[in-house]
Short mmCIF file of C-alpha atoms in Angstrom, two decimals:
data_model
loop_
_atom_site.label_atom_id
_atom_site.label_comp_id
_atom_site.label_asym_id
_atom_site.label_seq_id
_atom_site.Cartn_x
_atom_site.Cartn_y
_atom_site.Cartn_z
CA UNK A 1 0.71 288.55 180.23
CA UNK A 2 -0.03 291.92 183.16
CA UNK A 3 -1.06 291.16 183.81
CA UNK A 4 2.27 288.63 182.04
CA UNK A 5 0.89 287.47 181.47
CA UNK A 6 -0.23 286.15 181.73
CA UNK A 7 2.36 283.81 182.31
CA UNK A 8 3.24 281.30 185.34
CA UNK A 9 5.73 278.46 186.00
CA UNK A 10 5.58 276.02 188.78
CA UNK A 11 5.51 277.28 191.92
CA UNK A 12 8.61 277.40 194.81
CA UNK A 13 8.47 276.94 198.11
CA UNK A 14 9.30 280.57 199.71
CA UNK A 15 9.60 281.38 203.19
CA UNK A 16 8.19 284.67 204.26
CA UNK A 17 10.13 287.90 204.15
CA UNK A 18 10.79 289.82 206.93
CA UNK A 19 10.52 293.80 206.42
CA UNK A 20 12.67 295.98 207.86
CA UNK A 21 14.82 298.99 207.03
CA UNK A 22 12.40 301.77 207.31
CA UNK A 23 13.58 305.34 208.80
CA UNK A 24 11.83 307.03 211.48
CA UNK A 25 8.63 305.89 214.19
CA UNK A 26 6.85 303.00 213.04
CA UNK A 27 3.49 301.85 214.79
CA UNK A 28 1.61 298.77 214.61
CA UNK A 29 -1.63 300.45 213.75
CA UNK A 30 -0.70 303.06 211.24
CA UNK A 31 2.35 301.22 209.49
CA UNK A 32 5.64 302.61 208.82
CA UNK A 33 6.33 306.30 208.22
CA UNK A 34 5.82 307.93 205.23
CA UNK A 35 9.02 309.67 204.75
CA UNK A 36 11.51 309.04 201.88
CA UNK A 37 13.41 306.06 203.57
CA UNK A 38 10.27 303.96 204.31
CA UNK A 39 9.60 300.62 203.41
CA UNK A 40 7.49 299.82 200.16
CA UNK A 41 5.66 295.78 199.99
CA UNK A 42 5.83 294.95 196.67
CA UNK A 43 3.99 291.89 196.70
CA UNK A 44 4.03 289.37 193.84
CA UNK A 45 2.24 286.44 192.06
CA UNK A 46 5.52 284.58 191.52
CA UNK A 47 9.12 285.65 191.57
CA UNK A 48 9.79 283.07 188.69
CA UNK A 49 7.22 285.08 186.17
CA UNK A 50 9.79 287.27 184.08
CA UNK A 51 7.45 289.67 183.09
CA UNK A 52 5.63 290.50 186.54
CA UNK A 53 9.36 290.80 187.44
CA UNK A 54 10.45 293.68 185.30
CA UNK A 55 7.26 295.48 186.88
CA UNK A 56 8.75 294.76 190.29
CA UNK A 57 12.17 296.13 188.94
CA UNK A 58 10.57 299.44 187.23
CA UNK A 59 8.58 300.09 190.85
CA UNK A 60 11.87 299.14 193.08
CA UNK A 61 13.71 301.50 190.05
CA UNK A 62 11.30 304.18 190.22
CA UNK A 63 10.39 304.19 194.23
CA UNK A 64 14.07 303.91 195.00
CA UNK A 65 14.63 306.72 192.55
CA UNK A 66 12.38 308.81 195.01
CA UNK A 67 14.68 307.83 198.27
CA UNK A 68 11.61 304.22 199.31
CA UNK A 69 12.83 301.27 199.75
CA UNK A 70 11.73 298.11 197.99
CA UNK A 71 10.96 294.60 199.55
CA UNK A 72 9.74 291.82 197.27
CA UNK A 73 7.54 289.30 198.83
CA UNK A 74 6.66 286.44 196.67
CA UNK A 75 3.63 284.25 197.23
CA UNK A 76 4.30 281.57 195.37
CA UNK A 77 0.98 281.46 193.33
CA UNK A 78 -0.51 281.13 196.40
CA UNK A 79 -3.76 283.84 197.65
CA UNK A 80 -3.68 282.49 200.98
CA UNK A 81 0.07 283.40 201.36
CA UNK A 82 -0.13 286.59 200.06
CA UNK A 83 -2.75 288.36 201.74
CA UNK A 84 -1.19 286.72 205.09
CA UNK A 85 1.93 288.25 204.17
CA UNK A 86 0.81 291.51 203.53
CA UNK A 87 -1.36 291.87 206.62
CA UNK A 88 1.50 290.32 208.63
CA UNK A 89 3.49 293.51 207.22
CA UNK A 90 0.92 295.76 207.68
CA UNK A 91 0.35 294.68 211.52
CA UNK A 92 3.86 294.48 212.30
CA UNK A 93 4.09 298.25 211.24
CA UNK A 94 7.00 297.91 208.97
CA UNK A 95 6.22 298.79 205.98
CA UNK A 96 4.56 302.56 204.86
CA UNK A 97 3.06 301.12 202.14
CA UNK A 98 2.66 298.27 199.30
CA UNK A 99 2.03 297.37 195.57
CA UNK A 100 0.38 294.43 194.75
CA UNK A 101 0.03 292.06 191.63
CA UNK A 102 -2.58 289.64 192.70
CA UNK A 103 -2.79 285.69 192.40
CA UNK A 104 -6.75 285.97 192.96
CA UNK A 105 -7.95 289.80 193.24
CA UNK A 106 -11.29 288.58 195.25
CA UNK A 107 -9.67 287.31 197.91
CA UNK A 108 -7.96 290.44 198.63
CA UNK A 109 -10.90 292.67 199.48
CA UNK A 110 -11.10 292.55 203.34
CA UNK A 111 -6.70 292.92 202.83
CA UNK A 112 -7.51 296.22 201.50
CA UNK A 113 -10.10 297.26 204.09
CA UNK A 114 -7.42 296.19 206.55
CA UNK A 115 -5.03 299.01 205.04
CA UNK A 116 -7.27 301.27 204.56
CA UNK A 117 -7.90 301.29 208.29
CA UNK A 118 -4.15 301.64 209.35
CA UNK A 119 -4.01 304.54 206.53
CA UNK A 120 -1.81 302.34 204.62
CA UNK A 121 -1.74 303.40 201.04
CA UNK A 122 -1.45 300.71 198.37
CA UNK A 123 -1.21 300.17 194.31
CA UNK A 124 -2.88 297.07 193.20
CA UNK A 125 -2.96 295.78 189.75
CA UNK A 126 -6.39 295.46 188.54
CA UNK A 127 -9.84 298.14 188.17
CA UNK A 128 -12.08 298.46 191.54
CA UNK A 129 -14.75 295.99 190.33
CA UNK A 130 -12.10 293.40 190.42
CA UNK A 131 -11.81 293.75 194.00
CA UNK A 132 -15.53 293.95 194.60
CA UNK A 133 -15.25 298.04 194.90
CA UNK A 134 -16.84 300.62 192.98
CA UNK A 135 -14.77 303.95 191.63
CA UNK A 136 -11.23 305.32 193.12
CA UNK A 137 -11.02 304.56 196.90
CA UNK A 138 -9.42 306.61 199.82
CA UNK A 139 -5.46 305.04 200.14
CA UNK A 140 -5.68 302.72 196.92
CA UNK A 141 -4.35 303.01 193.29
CA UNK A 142 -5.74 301.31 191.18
CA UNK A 143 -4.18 299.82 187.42
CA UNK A 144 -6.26 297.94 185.40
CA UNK A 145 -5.35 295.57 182.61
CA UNK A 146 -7.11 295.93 179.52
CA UNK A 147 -6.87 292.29 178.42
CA UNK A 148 -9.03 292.05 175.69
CA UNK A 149 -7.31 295.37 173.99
CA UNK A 150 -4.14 293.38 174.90
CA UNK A 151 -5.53 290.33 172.79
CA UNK A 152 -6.48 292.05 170.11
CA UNK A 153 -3.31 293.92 169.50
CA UNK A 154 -1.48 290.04 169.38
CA UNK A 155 -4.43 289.00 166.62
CA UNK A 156 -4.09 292.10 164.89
CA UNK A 157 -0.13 291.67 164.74
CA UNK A 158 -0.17 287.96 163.70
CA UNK A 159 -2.66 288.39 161.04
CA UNK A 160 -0.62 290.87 159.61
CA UNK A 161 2.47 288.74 159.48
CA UNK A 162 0.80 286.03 158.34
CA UNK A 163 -0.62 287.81 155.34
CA UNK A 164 2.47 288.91 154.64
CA UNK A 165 3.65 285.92 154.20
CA UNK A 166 1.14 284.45 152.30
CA UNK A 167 0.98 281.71 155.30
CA UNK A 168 -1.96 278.92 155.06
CA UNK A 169 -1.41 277.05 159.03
CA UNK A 170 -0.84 278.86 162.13
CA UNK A 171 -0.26 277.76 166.29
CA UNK A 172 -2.05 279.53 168.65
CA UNK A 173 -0.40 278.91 171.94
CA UNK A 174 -1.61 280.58 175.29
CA UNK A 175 -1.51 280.16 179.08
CA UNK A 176 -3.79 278.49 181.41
CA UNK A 177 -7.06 279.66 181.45
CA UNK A 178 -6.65 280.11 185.49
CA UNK A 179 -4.44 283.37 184.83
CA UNK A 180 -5.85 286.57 185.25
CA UNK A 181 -7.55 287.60 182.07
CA UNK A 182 -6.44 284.53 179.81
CA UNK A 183 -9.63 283.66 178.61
CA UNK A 184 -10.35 287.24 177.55
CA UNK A 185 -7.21 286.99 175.84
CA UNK A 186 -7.61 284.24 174.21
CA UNK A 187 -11.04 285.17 173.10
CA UNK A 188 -10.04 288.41 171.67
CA UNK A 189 -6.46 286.68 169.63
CA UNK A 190 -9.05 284.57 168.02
CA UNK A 191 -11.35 287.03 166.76
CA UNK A 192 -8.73 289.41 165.67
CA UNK A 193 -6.75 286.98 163.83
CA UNK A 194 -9.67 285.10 161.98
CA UNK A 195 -11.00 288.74 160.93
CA UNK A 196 -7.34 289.71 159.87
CA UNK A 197 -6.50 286.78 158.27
CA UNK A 198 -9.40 284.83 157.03
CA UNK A 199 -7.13 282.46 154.69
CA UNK A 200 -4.71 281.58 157.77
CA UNK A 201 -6.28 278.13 159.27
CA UNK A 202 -4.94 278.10 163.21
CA UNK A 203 -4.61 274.02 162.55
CA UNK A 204 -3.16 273.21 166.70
CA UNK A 205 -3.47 274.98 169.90
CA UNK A 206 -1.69 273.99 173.43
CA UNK A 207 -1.46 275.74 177.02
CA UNK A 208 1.79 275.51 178.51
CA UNK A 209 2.76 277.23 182.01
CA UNK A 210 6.73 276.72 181.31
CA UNK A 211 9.30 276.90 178.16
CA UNK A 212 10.02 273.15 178.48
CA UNK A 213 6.37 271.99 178.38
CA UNK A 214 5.84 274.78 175.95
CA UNK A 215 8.86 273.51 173.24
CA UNK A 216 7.47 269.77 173.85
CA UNK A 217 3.73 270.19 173.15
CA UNK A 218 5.13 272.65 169.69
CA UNK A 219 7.29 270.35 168.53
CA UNK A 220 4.40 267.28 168.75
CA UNK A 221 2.22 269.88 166.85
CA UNK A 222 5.29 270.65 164.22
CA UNK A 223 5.39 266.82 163.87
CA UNK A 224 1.29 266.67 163.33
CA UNK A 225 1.23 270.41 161.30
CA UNK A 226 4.61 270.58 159.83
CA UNK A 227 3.76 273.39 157.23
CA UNK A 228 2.26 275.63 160.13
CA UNK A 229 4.49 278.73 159.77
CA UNK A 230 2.64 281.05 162.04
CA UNK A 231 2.99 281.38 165.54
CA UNK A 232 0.44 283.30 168.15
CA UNK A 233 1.85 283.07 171.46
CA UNK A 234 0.45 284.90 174.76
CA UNK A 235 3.51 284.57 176.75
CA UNK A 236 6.55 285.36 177.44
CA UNK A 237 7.07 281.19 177.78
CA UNK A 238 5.27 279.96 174.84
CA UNK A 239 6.95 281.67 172.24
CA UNK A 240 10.61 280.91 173.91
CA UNK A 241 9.44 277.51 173.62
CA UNK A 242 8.34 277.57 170.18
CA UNK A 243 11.62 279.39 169.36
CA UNK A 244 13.10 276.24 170.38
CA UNK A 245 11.33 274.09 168.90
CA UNK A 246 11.44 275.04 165.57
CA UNK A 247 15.50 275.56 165.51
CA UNK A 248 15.12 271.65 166.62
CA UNK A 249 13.16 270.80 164.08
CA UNK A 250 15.60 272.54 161.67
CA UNK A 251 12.61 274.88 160.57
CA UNK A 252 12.33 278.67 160.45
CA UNK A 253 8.83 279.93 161.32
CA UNK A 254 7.33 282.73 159.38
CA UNK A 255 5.74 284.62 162.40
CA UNK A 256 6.12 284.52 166.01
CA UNK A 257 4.17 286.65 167.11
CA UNK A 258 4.17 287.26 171.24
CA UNK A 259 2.40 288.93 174.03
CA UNK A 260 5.01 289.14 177.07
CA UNK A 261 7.73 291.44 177.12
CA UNK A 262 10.08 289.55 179.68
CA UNK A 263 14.15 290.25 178.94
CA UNK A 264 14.43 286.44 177.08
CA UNK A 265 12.15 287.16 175.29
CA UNK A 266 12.94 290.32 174.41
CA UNK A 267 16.49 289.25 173.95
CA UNK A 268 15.04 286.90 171.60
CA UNK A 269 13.34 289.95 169.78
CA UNK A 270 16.87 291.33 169.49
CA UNK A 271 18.43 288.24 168.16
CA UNK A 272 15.76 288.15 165.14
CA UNK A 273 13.72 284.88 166.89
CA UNK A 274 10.64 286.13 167.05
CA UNK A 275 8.50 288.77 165.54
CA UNK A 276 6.80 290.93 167.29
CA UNK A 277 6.41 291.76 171.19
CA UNK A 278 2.88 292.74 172.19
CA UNK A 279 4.12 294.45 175.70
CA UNK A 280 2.74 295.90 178.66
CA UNK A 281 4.40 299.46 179.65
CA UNK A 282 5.51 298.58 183.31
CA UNK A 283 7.63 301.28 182.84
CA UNK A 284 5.09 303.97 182.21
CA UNK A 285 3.17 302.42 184.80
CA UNK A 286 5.81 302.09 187.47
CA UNK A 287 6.23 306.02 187.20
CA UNK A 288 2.49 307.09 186.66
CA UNK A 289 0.67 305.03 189.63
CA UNK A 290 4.54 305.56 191.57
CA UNK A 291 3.92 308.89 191.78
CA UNK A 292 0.39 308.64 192.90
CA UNK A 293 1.41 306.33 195.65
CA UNK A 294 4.50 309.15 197.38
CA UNK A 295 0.72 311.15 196.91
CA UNK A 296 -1.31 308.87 199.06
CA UNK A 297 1.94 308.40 201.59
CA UNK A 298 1.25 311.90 202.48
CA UNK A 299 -2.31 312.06 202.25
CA UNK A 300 -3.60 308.12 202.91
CA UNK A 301 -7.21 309.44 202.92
CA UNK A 302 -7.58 310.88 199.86
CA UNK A 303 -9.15 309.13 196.92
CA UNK A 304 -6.18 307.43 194.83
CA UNK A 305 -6.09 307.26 191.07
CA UNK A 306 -7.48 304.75 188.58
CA UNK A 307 -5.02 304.02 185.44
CA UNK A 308 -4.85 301.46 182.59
CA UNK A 309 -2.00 299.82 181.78
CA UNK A 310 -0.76 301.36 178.43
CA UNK A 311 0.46 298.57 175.47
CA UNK A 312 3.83 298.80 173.59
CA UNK A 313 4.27 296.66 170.46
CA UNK A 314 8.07 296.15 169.31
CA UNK A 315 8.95 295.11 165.91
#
């Protein structure tokens, strides 16, 4: 999940990055310049979450594309961390501007106030109400995640597999209910895929944050639900662990059905393991708030845009 996912693995011990490489005059209280050349933050939940990675490859892609250069800082699933980092970057002056995927969006408020004030223009992932604002801001773009459009595509897709296949037992399989949007998710799976498929019983459910915890707790529900065919997973890491778990139980599921969109996974897609991708369009997104950001770099004061996340499904 954006959003992926949706999506988290333990967290690693990272030491913070230093900034540097920006062209031309650079002042503590205005950041870095805005010229092609400058520095962009992006700032991220976790380095080790595939799928917020490919959107930090599509910006550095897209940004670099344009002459910026990209510097990932990773906070380790860790709010604190990240909104010192980025006001560390901000202060020092280095950077002419950031993108941010938030652990926690709340506590990031009085960060964006901060670069607001140096005239420090920023993309964050997420609408204005989830930062306590109301309607586009002066320096900010912001992309919001439409996470119960995102569930319902998944629930839509699985119920059409599974009618397909004339399958009776299903898995539902999601991520824990502390990542952004998961529960709105998971709400909006379940109600699409008991109004799809009405005769498909979802007979065992289990949160996993990893593919190893993920292919243990399916293959203790394959030994409890053998004859469950059907598999609705949110993330990138469930349904690479239910891929593995069901080649080693020697069985061949029906559906797998994902939300994620990470390159295993979508290797896996490829390969013929699994469905159906339910996929966030970093790429669309990288280019449409991108382009709004050069904008702001120019013009910091002006209002920046407000954008949704569009949704890709690959068969």
């Amino acid at each position: 999940m954006k959003k992926s996912q949706y999506t988290a693995v333990a967290g690693l011990g990272v030491a913070a990055l230093a900034l540097a490489g920006c062209t031309g005059t650079t002042t503590p209280s205005t950041g870095a310049t805005s010229k092609a050349g400058a520095t962009i933050a992006f700032s991220t939940v976790s380095t080790q979450i595939p799928l917020i990675t490919s959107l930090s490859d599509k910006v550095s892609d897209y940004l670099g594309g344009s002459g910026y250069k990209v510097t990932v800082q990773d906070s380790a699933f860790d709010p604190v961390k990240q909104g010192q980092q980025l006001e560390q970057a901000a202060n020092s002056g280095s950077i002419a501007g950031a993108w941010i995927f938030p652990v926690a969006a709340e506590s990031l408020t009085s960060t964006l106030k901060m670069f607001q004030s140096k005239k420090i223009p920023v993309v964050v992932d997420g609408g204005p109400s989830d930062f306590g604002l109301q309607g586009a801001q002066p320096g900010i773009v912001f992309v919001a995640s439409d996470f119960k459009k995102y569930g319902q595509t998944i629930g839509d897709e699985a119920a059409k597999c599974a009618v397909k296949a004339g399958a009776t037992q299903a898995l539902s399989l999601r991520a824990s209910e502390t990542a952004a949007g998961s529960v709105a998710v998971r709400d909006s799976i379940g109600a699409a895929f008991s109004a799809g498929a009405p005769d498909t019983q979802v007979v065992g459910t289990a949160v996993a944050s990893d593919l190893a915890s993920a292919q243990t707790k399916v293959s203790q529900l394959l030994i409890a639900h053998p004859d469950a065919s059907v598999v609705i997973a949110a993330t990138d890491e469930t349904a690479l662990g239910a891929v593995n778990a069901y080649a080693a139980a020697g069985k061949t599921p029906a559906c797998i059905i994902a939300g994620g969109g990470g390159p295993d996974l979508m290797a896996a897609k490829q390969a013929g393991k699994v469905t159906a991708v339910v996929a966030w369009d970093y790429g669309a997104e990288a280019e449409k708030a991108g382009a709004d950001l050069i904008r702001l770099l120019s013009d910091p004061t002006s209002d920046g845009g407000v954008f949704t996340t569009p949704i890709n499904v690959t068969k």
